[in-house]
Coordinates of C-alpha atoms and ligand atoms in Angstrom, one line a residue:
M1 CA -12.3 20.7 11.6
S2 CA -15.2 21.9 13.7
G3 CA -17.8 19.7 15.1
I4 CA -15.4 16.8 15.6
D5 CA -14.4 15.6 18.9
T6 CA -13.4 12.0 18.9
F7 CA -12.0 9.5 16.3
A8 CA -12.1 5.6 17.2
I9 CA -9.0 3.9 15.8
V10 CA -10.1 0.2 15.5
G11 CA -7.3 -2.0 14.7
G12 CA -4.1 -1.5 12.6
D13 CA -0.2 -1.9 13.0
K14 CA 2.4 0.6 13.7
R15 CA 1.0 2.9 11.1
Q16 CA -2.4 3.4 13.1
V17 CA -0.2 4.0 16.4
A18 CA 1.6 6.6 14.7
M19 CA -1.6 8.2 13.2
A20 CA -3.4 7.9 16.8
E21 CA -0.5 9.9 18.2
S22 CA -0.8 12.5 15.3
I23 CA -4.6 13.0 15.6
L24 CA -4.2 13.4 19.5
S25 CA -1.5 16.1 18.9
D26 CA -3.9 17.9 16.6
G27 CA -6.2 18.3 19.5
Y28 CA -8.8 15.7 19.0
N29 CA -9.6 12.9 21.4
V30 CA -8.7 9.4 20.2
C31 CA -10.0 6.2 21.4
A32 CA -8.1 3.1 20.2
V33 CA -9.3 -0.6 20.2
G34 CA -7.0 -3.5 19.6
F35 CA -3.9 -1.9 20.8
E36 CA -3.2 -3.6 24.4
N37 CA 0.3 -4.5 23.5
A38 CA 1.3 -1.4 21.4
G39 CA 2.4 0.7 24.4
L40 CA 0.2 3.8 23.5
K41 CA 1.2 7.2 24.3
S42 CA -0.6 8.7 27.3
G43 CA -3.7 10.6 26.4
I44 CA -5.0 7.8 24.0
T45 CA -7.7 6.2 25.5
T46 CA -8.8 2.5 25.2
A47 CA -12.2 1.0 25.3
S48 CA -14.2 -1.8 24.1
L49 CA -15.3 -1.8 20.5
K50 CA -18.9 -0.8 21.5
D51 CA -17.9 1.9 24.0
A52 CA -15.3 3.4 21.3
V53 CA -17.9 3.3 18.7
K54 CA -20.5 5.0 20.9
M55 CA -18.1 7.9 22.1
S56 CA -16.6 8.8 18.5
D57 CA -17.8 10.9 15.4
Y58 CA -15.7 8.8 13.2
I59 CA -14.2 5.1 13.0
I60 CA -11.1 4.6 11.3
L61 CA -10.2 1.0 10.1
P62 CA -6.9 0.0 9.0
V63 CA -5.3 -1.1 5.6
P64 CA -6.0 -3.8 5.0
A65 CA -8.9 -4.1 7.5
T66 CA -9.1 -7.8 7.5
T67 CA -6.6 -10.7 7.8
S68 CA -7.0 -13.7 5.3
D69 CA -8.9 -15.5 8.1
G70 CA -11.6 -13.2 8.5
Y71 CA -10.3 -11.3 11.6
L72 CA -9.6 -7.5 12.3
N73 CA -5.9 -6.6 11.2
A74 CA -4.9 -5.9 14.8
P75 CA -1.4 -7.1 15.3
H76 CA -1.2 -5.3 18.6
S77 CA -4.4 -6.7 20.1
R78 CA -4.4 -9.2 22.9
T79 CA -7.5 -11.0 21.3
Q80 CA -8.6 -11.7 17.6
I81 CA -11.9 -9.7 16.6
A82 CA -13.8 -11.1 14.2
V83 CA -14.9 -9.2 11.2
D84 CA -18.5 -10.3 10.8
D85 CA -22.2 -9.2 10.9
E86 CA -21.8 -8.5 14.8
F87 CA -18.9 -6.4 14.1
A88 CA -20.8 -4.5 11.4
K89 CA -23.8 -4.0 13.5
T90 CA -21.6 -2.4 16.3
M91 CA -20.9 0.4 13.9
F92 CA -24.0 0.5 12.0
D93 CA -24.9 4.2 12.1
K94 CA -21.4 5.7 12.0
K95 CA -19.1 7.0 9.3
I96 CA -16.5 4.8 8.6
F97 CA -12.9 5.5 7.0
C98 CA -11.8 2.3 5.7
A99 CA -9.2 0.9 3.1
R100 CA -10.6 -1.5 0.5
A101 CA -14.2 -1.3 1.3
E102 CA -14.9 -4.5 -0.6
D103 CA -13.1 -6.7 1.6
L104 CA -15.3 -5.4 4.3
I105 CA -18.4 -6.0 2.2
A106 CA -17.2 -9.4 1.4
A107 CA -16.8 -10.1 5.2
S108 CA -20.4 -8.9 6.0
P109 CA -23.0 -7.7 3.5
I110 CA -24.3 -5.3 6.3
F111 CA -21.4 -3.3 5.4
S112 CA -23.0 -2.5 2.0
N113 CA -25.7 -0.3 3.6
M114 CA -23.4 1.3 5.8
Q115 CA -21.6 4.9 5.4
L116 CA -18.2 3.6 4.2
Y117 CA -15.6 6.4 3.0
D118 CA -12.7 4.5 1.2
Y119 CA -9.4 6.5 2.0
S120 CA -7.3 3.9 -0.4
K121 CA -9.1 5.1 -3.4
R122 CA -8.0 8.6 -3.2
E123 CA -5.4 9.6 -5.5
E124 CA -3.3 11.5 -2.8
F125 CA -3.1 8.7 -0.7
A126 CA -1.9 6.3 -3.6
V127 CA 0.7 8.8 -4.8
N128 CA 2.0 9.8 -1.3
N129 CA 2.2 5.8 -0.4
A130 CA 4.1 5.6 -3.5
I131 CA 7.1 7.4 -1.8
P132 CA 7.9 5.0 1.1
T133 CA 7.0 2.3 -1.2
A134 CA 9.8 3.3 -3.7
E135 CA 12.1 4.0 -0.7
G136 CA 11.5 0.6 0.8
A137 CA 11.9 -1.0 -2.8
I138 CA 15.3 0.5 -3.1
Q139 CA 16.3 -0.3 0.5
I140 CA 15.5 -4.2 -0.7
A141 CA 17.5 -3.8 -3.9
M142 CA 20.4 -2.4 -1.7
Q143 CA 20.1 -5.6 0.5
E144 CA 19.6 -8.0 -2.1
Y145 CA 21.9 -7.0 -5.2
S146 CA 25.6 -7.4 -4.8
G147 CA 26.4 -4.3 -6.9
T148 CA 25.9 -0.6 -6.1
I149 CA 22.4 0.8 -7.5
N150 CA 24.5 3.5 -8.9
G151 CA 25.6 2.4 -12.6
S152 CA 23.1 -0.6 -12.3
R153 CA 20.7 -1.3 -15.0
C154 CA 17.2 -0.9 -13.6
L155 CA 14.0 -2.1 -15.4
V156 CA 10.7 -0.5 -13.8
T157 CA 7.9 -2.3 -15.2
G158 CA 4.7 -0.1 -15.0
F159 CA 4.6 3.5 -15.0
G160 CA 1.8 4.5 -12.8
R161 CA 2.3 6.2 -9.6
I162 CA 4.9 3.8 -8.0
G163 CA 6.8 3.3 -11.4
K164 CA 7.0 7.2 -11.7
V165 CA 8.3 7.9 -8.0
L166 CA 10.7 4.8 -8.2
S167 CA 12.3 5.6 -11.6
K168 CA 12.9 9.2 -10.3
M169 CA 14.5 8.0 -7.3
L170 CA 16.7 5.6 -9.1
K171 CA 17.9 7.9 -11.5
G172 CA 18.7 10.3 -8.7
I173 CA 21.1 7.8 -7.4
G174 CA 22.7 7.0 -10.8
A175 CA 21.1 3.9 -11.9
K176 CA 20.5 3.5 -15.7
V177 CA 16.8 3.4 -15.8
T178 CA 14.5 1.6 -18.2
A179 CA 10.7 2.0 -17.6
S180 CA 8.1 0.0 -19.2
A181 CA 4.4 0.7 -20.1
R182 CA 1.8 0.1 -22.6
K183 CA 0.3 3.3 -23.5
P184 CA 2.0 5.8 -26.1
K185 CA 1.5 8.7 -23.7
D186 CA 3.5 6.9 -20.9
I187 CA 6.3 6.1 -23.5
A188 CA 6.4 9.4 -24.3
W189 CA 6.6 10.8 -20.6
I190 CA 9.3 8.0 -20.1
N191 CA 11.4 9.3 -22.9
L192 CA 10.9 13.0 -22.0
L193 CA 12.0 12.4 -18.3
G194 CA 15.2 10.9 -19.6
Y195 CA 14.7 7.2 -18.8
S196 CA 14.8 4.3 -21.6
A197 CA 11.4 3.1 -22.5
V198 CA 10.1 -0.2 -23.4
L199 CA 6.7 -1.5 -24.2
T200 CA 5.7 -3.9 -21.6
A201 CA 4.2 -6.4 -23.9
S202 CA 7.6 -6.5 -25.9
L203 CA 9.1 -7.9 -22.6
A204 CA 7.1 -11.2 -23.3
S205 CA 8.2 -11.4 -26.7
A206 CA 10.9 -14.1 -27.3
S207 CA 12.1 -12.3 -30.4
A208 CA 13.1 -9.3 -28.2
G209 CA 16.0 -11.7 -27.1
S210 CA 17.6 -11.7 -23.7
V211 CA 16.2 -8.9 -20.9
D212 CA 19.3 -7.6 -19.7
F213 CA 18.8 -6.1 -16.5
D214 CA 20.4 -6.2 -13.1
I215 CA 17.5 -5.3 -11.1
I216 CA 13.9 -5.3 -11.9
F217 CA 11.2 -3.7 -10.0
N218 CA 7.6 -4.7 -11.0
T219 CA 4.7 -2.6 -10.2
I220 CA 2.1 -4.3 -12.6
P221 CA -0.4 -6.4 -10.8
S222 CA -0.6 -8.9 -13.6
L223 CA 1.7 -11.9 -14.6
I224 CA 4.4 -10.2 -16.7
F225 CA 7.3 -12.3 -15.4
D226 CA 6.3 -15.9 -16.5
A227 CA 8.6 -18.6 -16.9
D228 CA 9.6 -17.7 -20.5
V229 CA 10.6 -14.1 -19.4
L230 CA 12.3 -14.9 -16.5
A231 CA 14.4 -17.6 -18.7
R232 CA 15.8 -14.6 -20.8
L233 CA 17.0 -12.7 -17.6
P234 CA 20.6 -12.9 -16.6
K235 CA 21.1 -15.3 -13.6
N236 CA 22.3 -12.9 -11.2
A237 CA 19.5 -10.5 -11.7
V238 CA 17.2 -9.6 -8.8
I239 CA 13.5 -9.1 -9.2
I240 CA 11.5 -7.1 -6.7
D241 CA 7.8 -7.6 -7.2
L242 CA 5.9 -4.5 -5.6
A243 CA 2.4 -5.4 -7.1
S244 CA -0.4 -6.6 -4.9
L245 CA -1.1 -10.2 -4.9
P246 CA -1.1 -12.2 -6.9
G247 CA 1.7 -10.1 -8.1
G248 CA 3.5 -10.0 -11.5
V249 CA 6.3 -12.9 -11.2
D250 CA 5.8 -16.6 -11.3
F251 CA 7.7 -17.4 -8.2
D252 CA 8.0 -21.1 -8.6
A253 CA 9.6 -20.6 -12.0
A254 CA 12.0 -17.9 -10.6
R255 CA 13.1 -20.6 -7.8
K256 CA 13.5 -23.3 -10.4
L257 CA 15.6 -21.0 -12.6
K258 CA 17.5 -19.9 -9.6
I259 CA 16.7 -16.2 -10.0
K260 CA 16.2 -14.1 -6.9
A261 CA 12.8 -12.7 -6.8
I262 CA 11.3 -11.0 -3.9
Q263 CA 7.7 -10.3 -3.1
A264 CA 7.8 -7.1 -1.2
L265 CA 4.4 -5.9 -0.1
A266 CA 3.0 -3.5 2.5
L267 CA 6.1 -1.6 2.4
P268 CA 4.9 1.9 3.7
G269 CA 3.9 0.2 7.0
K270 CA 7.1 -1.5 7.3
V271 CA 9.7 1.1 6.3
A272 CA 8.1 4.3 7.1
P273 CA 5.1 3.7 9.6
R274 CA 4.8 7.4 10.9
A275 CA 4.8 8.7 7.4
A276 CA 2.3 6.1 6.1
G277 CA 0.3 6.9 9.4
E278 CA 0.4 10.6 8.3
I279 CA -0.6 9.7 4.5
I280 CA -3.7 8.0 6.1
K281 CA -4.6 10.8 8.5
N282 CA -4.0 13.5 5.9
T283 CA -6.3 11.7 3.5
I284 CA -8.9 11.4 6.0
Y285 CA -8.8 15.0 6.9
N286 CA -9.0 16.0 3.2
M287 CA -12.2 14.1 2.9
I288 CA -13.8 15.5 6.1
E289 CA -12.8 19.0 4.9
E290 CA -14.2 18.5 1.5
G291 CA -17.6 17.8 3.0
Q292 CA -19.0 15.1 1.1
L293 CA -19.6 12.8 3.8
Ligands
NAP301 P1 -1.0 2.5 -10.7 O1 -0.8 3.8 -10.8 O2 -2.4 1.9 -11.2 O3 -0.1 1.7 -11.9 C1 -0.1 0.6 -12.3 C2 0.7 0.4 -13.6 O4 0.5 -1.1 -14.1 C3 0.2 1.2 -14.9 O5 1.3 1.6 -15.4 C4 -0.6 0.3 -15.3 O6 -0.9 0.6 -16.9 C5 0.0 -1.0 -15.5 N1 -0.9 -2.1 -15.9 C6 -1.6 -2.7 -15.2 N2 -2.3 -3.6 -15.6 C7 -1.4 -4.1 -16.7 C8 -1.4 -5.0 -17.6 N3 -2.4 -6.0 -17.5 N4 -0.6 -5.1 -18.7 C9 0.4 -4.0 -18.6 N5 0.4 -3.0 -17.7 C10 -0.4 -3.0 -16.8 O7 -0.6 1.6 -9.4 P2 0.4 2.0 -8.4 O8 -0.2 3.0 -7.5 O9 1.7 2.4 -9.2 O10 0.6 0.7 -7.7 C11 1.1 -0.6 -8.4 C12 1.0 -1.9 -7.7 O11 1.6 -1.8 -6.4 C13 -0.6 -2.3 -7.2 O12 -0.8 -3.4 -7.2 C14 -0.8 -1.5 -5.9 O13 -1.9 -2.1 -5.2 C15 0.7 -2.1 -5.3 N6 1.1 -1.4 -4.1 C16 2.1 -2.0 -3.4 C17 2.7 -1.5 -2.3 C18 4.0 -2.4 -1.8 O14 4.2 -1.9 -0.6 N7 4.3 -3.2 -2.3 C19 2.4 -0.3 -1.9 C20 1.3 0.6 -2.6 C21 0.7 -0.2 -3.5 P3 -2.2 1.4 -17.4 O15 -1.9 2.9 -16.7 O16 -1.8 1.4 -18.9 O17 -3.4 0.8 -16.8

């Protein structure tokens, strides 16, 4: 990519550490902010936020950019950096790659007049991220379910990106896969790909009887597993909720019913930080190469 010299990587976890190393190995300069305790590879420079922004062509913020209490998501930082008007002003005239731009705008309205490029809204980011997410979900299932995945009756609710990737992986290791969807076209694909299909709404219908699965993976970001549906599951079922908060499971009800329900969030960064860092980097490179910045 011609004309680019330096990226500032401002905050992040192991994914951004891996991404910084990868960008460096592509021949660009990388200036990192908020990684004092990360043990960064030599060649990656560190600087104050102000200096890093000044010397960089592009700023990369992490996913998510902010913590719930309004600081930069920077677990390797020695100090907390508030994401506020001051933070926004520091990078006012720069091009900023971020995830969930709406969170930044909520933290400071100044961001709404800035050049934000949201990589998390890109299809290739979501599709590629579905791979480590599905692998992480299967890893949890292997830890939490007392049987083997092979031969187990798995329900995947939602047939979007994660639902598709996860169904394929589960089938590959011999699970009996049922996938749920609400659109006829998705039901058609589910059948065509050799899974059993169920309408998501029918899970909620008491007349449907028991919901007989060993492992349930929810990808729908809406309450699907309420107390009524949970009560119709076998007591030894394991539910792994992958959907973003507030998720799709009534965890209080699951606890009362003694059903094992696990909220499994941010899996790409936990199970495959290097792959997750590459996914972010490649998405950003695609955005730059498309030249719409
Ligand atoms: P997606 O492609 O949008 O798929 C979501 C699926 O849920 C679609 O099948 C969609 O159906 C269905 N759905 C949504 N709302 C529904 C409702 N009210 N009733 C019934 N079905 C509904 O999303 P994705 O990329 O697979 O991601 C799924 C979730 O996982 C998101 O919340 C995402 O933020 C989260 N996520 C989690 C991790 C993790 O580590 N746990 C990682 C990445 C993403 P339609 O197509 O009919 O709308």
